[in-house]
Structure formats: C-alpha cells, structure tokens
Short mmCIF file of C-alpha atoms in Angstrom, two decimals:
data_model
loop_
_atom_site.label_atom_id
_atom_site.label_comp_id
_atom_site.label_asym_id
_atom_site.label_seq_id
_atom_site.Cartn_x
_atom_site.Cartn_y
_atom_site.Cartn_z
CA MET A 1212 99.94 120.91 96.38
CA LEU A 1213 96.31 119.46 96.15
CA VAL A 1214 95.14 118.02 92.68
CA PHE A 1215 91.63 116.45 91.93
CA CYS A 1216 91.44 114.72 88.83
CA LEU A 1217 88.25 113.00 87.25
CA LEU A 1218 88.60 110.02 84.80
CA SER A 1219 85.82 109.78 82.41
CA SER A 1220 84.93 106.21 83.51
CA ALA A 1221 84.71 104.22 86.59
CA ILE A 1222 88.21 103.25 87.72
CA ALA A 1223 89.18 99.50 87.94
CA PHE A 1224 92.41 97.55 88.37
CA VAL A 1225 92.70 94.43 86.68
CA GLY A 1226 111.14 87.53 87.50
CA LEU A 1227 114.15 87.71 89.75
CA SER A 1228 114.46 85.65 92.87
CA GLU A 1229 113.79 87.92 96.07
CA PRO A 1230 116.16 88.73 98.70
CA SER A 1231 115.94 86.63 101.85
CA PHE A 1232 114.23 88.42 104.86
CA ALA A 1233 112.44 87.26 107.77
CA CYS A 1234 109.35 88.60 105.89
CA GLY A 1235 108.48 89.81 102.43
CA PRO A 1236 106.08 89.47 99.48
CA SER A 1237 105.08 86.02 100.44
CA THR A 1238 105.83 85.82 104.39
CA LYS A 1239 104.01 88.09 106.61
CA CYS A 1240 105.72 90.77 108.49
CA GLN A 1241 104.07 90.36 111.91
CA LEU A 1242 103.11 93.12 114.18
CA ASP A 1243 101.46 91.76 117.14
CA ASP A 1244 97.94 90.70 116.02
CA ARG A 1245 98.38 92.40 112.88
CA HIS A 1246 100.64 92.09 109.74
CA TYR A 1247 101.64 93.64 106.29
CA TYR A 1248 103.77 92.58 103.37
CA VAL A 1249 106.42 94.25 101.50
CA ARG A 1250 108.16 93.70 98.17
CA MET A 1251 111.66 95.37 97.27
CA PRO A 1252 112.22 95.83 93.53
CA ALA A 1253 114.02 93.01 91.57
CA GLY A 1254 117.57 93.05 91.88
CA HIS A 1255 117.81 95.52 94.80
CA ASP A 1256 121.15 95.13 96.84
CA GLY A 1257 119.48 95.04 100.24
CA LYS A 1258 121.35 98.03 101.51
CA THR A 1259 120.65 101.24 99.27
CA LYS A 1260 117.80 102.99 100.69
CA ILE A 1261 115.01 103.59 98.33
CA GLY A 1262 111.61 104.85 98.50
CA ALA A 1263 108.39 103.08 98.78
CA ILE A 1264 104.60 102.97 97.93
CA VAL A 1265 102.03 101.92 100.47
CA TYR A 1266 98.71 100.58 99.02
CA ALA A 1267 95.81 100.10 101.09
CA HIS A 1268 93.29 97.41 99.92
CA GLY A 1269 89.60 97.76 99.42
CA TYR A 1270 86.68 96.25 101.15
CA SER A 1271 86.88 92.78 102.06
CA GLY A 1272 90.45 92.78 100.21
CA THR A 1273 93.75 91.35 101.72
CA ALA A 1274 97.40 92.50 101.77
CA LYS A 1275 98.09 89.17 100.14
CA GLN A 1276 96.05 89.82 97.18
CA VAL A 1277 97.83 93.07 96.77
CA MET A 1278 101.29 91.37 96.55
CA ARG A 1279 99.77 88.84 93.93
CA ASN A 1280 99.01 91.80 91.78
CA LYS A 1281 101.45 91.49 88.52
CA TRP A 1282 100.92 95.34 87.68
CA PHE A 1283 101.92 96.38 91.18
CA ARG A 1284 105.02 94.16 90.99
CA GLN A 1285 105.87 95.77 87.62
CA LEU A 1286 105.36 99.18 89.01
CA GLY A 1287 107.71 98.74 91.99
CA ASN A 1288 110.29 97.27 89.49
CA ARG A 1289 109.92 100.02 87.12
CA LEU A 1290 110.02 102.85 89.68
CA ARG A 1291 112.65 101.16 91.91
CA VAL A 1292 110.67 101.32 95.02
CA ALA A 1293 109.63 99.14 97.69
CA PHE A 1294 105.94 98.11 97.47
CA ILE A 1295 104.26 97.80 101.00
CA ALA A 1296 100.72 96.21 101.42
CA PRO A 1297 99.01 96.72 104.83
CA LYS A 1298 96.29 94.73 106.15
CA SER A 1299 92.72 96.10 107.70
CA SER A 1300 92.06 94.34 111.24
CA GLY A 1301 88.99 92.84 109.68
CA GLY A 1302 87.12 93.00 106.30
CA ASP A 1303 87.43 96.59 106.11
CA TRP A 1304 89.42 99.66 107.57
CA SER A 1305 88.14 100.70 111.01
CA LEU A 1306 87.37 104.40 110.35
CA PRO A 1307 85.08 106.83 112.01
CA HIS A 1308 81.40 106.42 110.85
CA SER A 1309 82.17 103.24 108.98
CA PRO A 1310 79.43 100.68 108.66
CA SER A 1311 81.09 98.15 110.96
CA ARG A 1312 81.59 101.13 113.62
CA MET A 1313 77.92 102.33 113.20
CA ARG A 1314 76.60 98.76 113.81
CA GLY A 1315 78.55 98.70 117.10
CA ALA A 1316 82.07 96.90 116.19
CA ALA A 1317 84.86 97.86 118.60
CA ALA A 1318 86.83 100.61 117.33
CA VAL A 1319 90.45 99.73 116.00
CA ASP A 1320 93.27 102.35 115.95
CA GLU A 1321 94.17 101.98 112.48
CA LEU A 1322 96.31 105.03 112.55
CA ALA A 1323 98.45 103.46 115.51
CA TYR A 1324 98.53 100.38 113.16
CA PHE A 1325 100.16 102.52 110.36
CA ASP A 1326 102.58 104.10 112.72
CA LYS A 1327 103.83 100.53 113.62
CA VAL A 1328 104.04 99.58 110.00
CA LEU A 1329 106.21 102.76 108.87
CA ALA A 1330 108.48 102.36 111.96
CA ASP A 1331 108.91 98.31 111.25
CA VAL A 1332 109.44 98.46 107.55
CA THR A 1333 112.21 101.32 107.73
CA THR A 1334 113.63 99.04 110.30
CA ARG A 1335 113.96 95.78 108.68
CA PHE A 1336 114.46 97.13 105.10
CA ALA A 1337 116.51 99.84 103.27
CA ILE A 1338 113.53 102.01 103.01
CA TYR A 1339 114.03 106.00 103.30
CA PRO A 1340 111.48 107.20 105.71
CA LYS A 1341 111.01 110.42 103.99
CA ARG A 1342 110.30 108.96 100.57
CA ILE A 1343 107.03 106.79 101.24
CA MET A 1344 103.87 107.79 99.64
CA MET A 1345 100.44 106.41 100.48
CA THR A 1346 97.68 105.22 98.31
CA GLY A 1347 94.59 103.12 98.38
CA PHE A 1348 91.55 102.21 96.22
CA LEU A 1349 87.76 102.75 97.41
CA ALA A 1350 87.63 101.69 100.83
CA GLY A 1351 91.54 101.90 100.73
CA GLY A 1352 91.22 105.27 99.46
CA MET A 1353 89.01 106.06 102.67
CA MET A 1354 91.88 104.93 104.55
CA VAL A 1355 94.14 107.28 103.00
CA TRP A 1356 91.97 110.30 103.15
CA ASN A 1357 92.07 109.47 107.17
CA LEU A 1358 96.03 109.41 107.00
CA VAL A 1359 96.19 112.54 105.11
CA CYS A 1360 94.10 114.25 107.80
CA HIS A 1361 95.89 112.87 110.82
CA ARG A 1362 99.29 111.42 109.72
CA SER A 1363 100.43 113.92 106.91
CA GLU A 1364 103.70 114.17 108.18
CA LYS A 1365 104.54 110.47 107.93
CA PHE A 1366 104.32 110.37 104.31
CA ALA A 1367 106.01 112.30 101.39
CA GLY A 1368 102.67 112.61 99.46
CA PHE A 1369 99.12 110.95 99.09
CA ALA A 1370 97.09 109.52 96.02
CA PRO A 1371 93.71 108.32 97.22
CA ILE A 1372 91.70 106.68 94.33
CA ALA A 1373 87.94 106.64 94.35
CA GLY A 1374 87.80 107.10 98.31
CA THR A 1375 86.68 109.67 100.74
CA PHE A 1376 85.42 110.00 104.26
CA TRP A 1377 82.33 108.71 105.87
CA ARG A 1378 80.04 111.36 106.46
CA PRO A 1379 80.00 113.67 108.03
CA VAL A 1380 83.16 114.86 106.29
CA PRO A 1381 85.60 116.52 109.02
CA ASN A 1382 85.72 120.44 109.45
CA ARG A 1383 89.63 120.37 109.76
CA CYS A 1384 92.33 118.03 109.91
CA THR A 1385 94.88 117.68 112.98
CA THR A 1386 98.46 117.61 111.23
CA PRO A 1387 99.86 120.10 108.38
CA PRO A 1388 98.72 120.18 104.67
CA ALA A 1389 100.45 117.67 102.49
CA SER A 1390 100.54 117.00 98.79
CA VAL A 1391 97.34 115.16 97.81
CA ILE A 1392 96.55 113.85 94.30
CA HIS A 1393 92.91 112.53 94.37
CA LEU A 1394 91.76 110.33 91.18
CA HIS A 1395 88.00 109.45 90.81
CA GLY A 1396 85.86 108.11 88.00
CA ASP A 1397 83.18 110.39 87.23
CA ARG A 1398 80.81 107.69 86.82
CA ASP A 1399 81.78 105.59 89.71
CA GLN A 1400 78.83 103.80 91.23
CA VAL A 1401 80.62 102.29 94.25
CA VAL A 1402 81.88 105.48 95.71
CA PRO A 1403 80.02 108.03 93.63
CA LEU A 1404 81.24 111.67 93.92
CA LYS A 1405 78.46 112.76 96.01
CA GLY A 1406 78.53 109.52 97.95
CA ARG A 1407 75.63 107.16 98.85
CA PRO A 1408 74.11 105.39 101.80
CA ILE A 1409 75.68 102.34 103.03
CA GLY A 1410 73.51 100.36 105.80
CA PRO A 1411 73.36 102.68 108.90
CA THR A 1412 75.89 105.21 107.26
CA HIS A 1413 76.61 107.32 104.36
CA GLN A 1414 79.79 107.89 102.21
CA GLY A 1415 80.86 111.42 102.42
CA ASN A 1416 80.66 113.96 99.54
CA VAL A 1417 84.03 113.90 97.58
CA PHE A 1418 83.68 117.47 96.52
CA ARG A 1419 83.14 118.63 100.09
CA ALA A 1420 86.17 116.58 101.29
CA ILE A 1421 88.21 118.41 98.66
CA LYS A 1422 86.86 121.81 99.55
CA MET A 1423 87.70 121.31 103.38
CA TYR A 1424 91.22 120.12 102.51
CA SER A 1425 92.00 123.06 100.34
CA ALA A 1426 90.86 125.42 102.93
CA ASN A 1427 92.72 123.39 105.57
CA GLY A 1428 95.87 123.74 103.59
CA GLY A 1429 95.38 127.35 102.42
CA PHE A 1430 95.77 126.09 98.71
CA GLY A 1431 95.15 128.56 95.96
CA ARG A 1432 92.30 129.19 93.70
CA PRO A 1433 91.83 125.90 91.52
CA LYS A 1434 92.80 125.82 87.76
CA ASN A 1435 91.26 123.43 85.38
CA VAL A 1436 93.81 121.18 83.53
CA GLN A 1437 93.11 118.50 80.91
CA ARG A 1438 95.48 115.59 80.55
CA GLY A 1439 94.20 112.87 78.19
CA ASP A 1440 91.03 111.30 79.75
CA LEU A 1441 91.92 113.23 83.02
CA ARG A 1442 90.25 116.35 83.78
CA CYS A 1443 91.97 117.91 87.08
#
C-alpha cells in the first residue's frame, strides 16, 4: 500500500510511574557512542509483547525532546504501544546528498544505527519485532524515506511526514516494497512539495519520490480520496 496525503496547510506539532529498566524515557539506552530513548505505555506489565512506533526527530532536534512531548506520550498510552526516539549522530541525520555531507562531513551509517536500535530495543523490552512502524517529521521524514528504500523489511510500515530524499531522488530502492503513508502540507515552506535549495544541495521533489516508489513497488493506478482536510 502506498498512500500520499496532502493537508491543506503546513504541518506542525505542538501519569503512572514508569517500570524500572536500565534505560527508558528519561535515561539513555546507550549503543556505543550513540543512544536512543524508549517509553512503554503506562501500566504495561513488562512481559506482554506489544508493537512500537519509532519517531525520527527533525533538524537540530533531539531524542530527549521527543520523549518530553506530551502528545506522543498520550498517543503511546492510547494505542498501547512503545514509543522509541532515536538520535541523529550530529545535529542532523547523515543522509546521501544532505547539506553536511555536501560540505565534506564524514558519512555516518545511519542505516546500521537503526539496525542496532531495533535489535537492542527488542532484546531489552517486550516489543514484538514484526509490529514496529517508522515515522518522522521534516528531516526525520527524510530519514524515514531512506529506511523505506533500504530497510523496508525491518518495519511493519512507514509514515513519513513532510520529508523526502535529498536530490537526486534515487531511481530505485534496494529492499522490497512496503506499506507507506506519506503526509505533507500543501503550503509547507520548510520542505516544499517540489523541494528547495539548502546551501550546497537541494531537497528532492516529493512527487518524484512518490512516483519512483510507486513504480518500484508495482503499485496500481492512484485513486483520489478526500478525508476531512486530507486529500489523498
């Protein structure tokens, strides 16, 4: 399933005691020189396996900020899923053709980092590996698209928000097609649908990315659907 939805605006995001683990919502889960945070839903018994949402932060964001987001905490509790917040290696995710890479910064293997996060969190916590979805906002959405293209088998599905590839959009992906729901504000000026220049590089065209992935996955002819403010 591939779904592309436009919201008639730009998109913005504005209890019980936690179980005792070596790491969690306020203590880093350390992975060598990297880390992530995780929050289990309130009242979880620590044994029953549940699904999870992984959320990639935006540019200059942090995993700690994500963990402090009240709305995310409420979402995890309501859906009865774990909420996992990874952290980029620097101020941004190290992705092909990103501004930092184009300025000469050393490449960091973010895909390998996510492999480690998934292996670690499903070992430490009662999280079912086949019920993990991946989402992220802006630069985090760009990280999601790279995981869609190169780690699709690791997740149950993807929901990138207002993100895309850095130009050029790849011609194909290296892993099998997955279920993707892409959300984007049709007036977004941070990551416009057609992209914009950022320093020495350029954001990719969202429509081109959707077209590439549709062809990559052999998805059928698109259908237009209206759901409230969403045009899909």
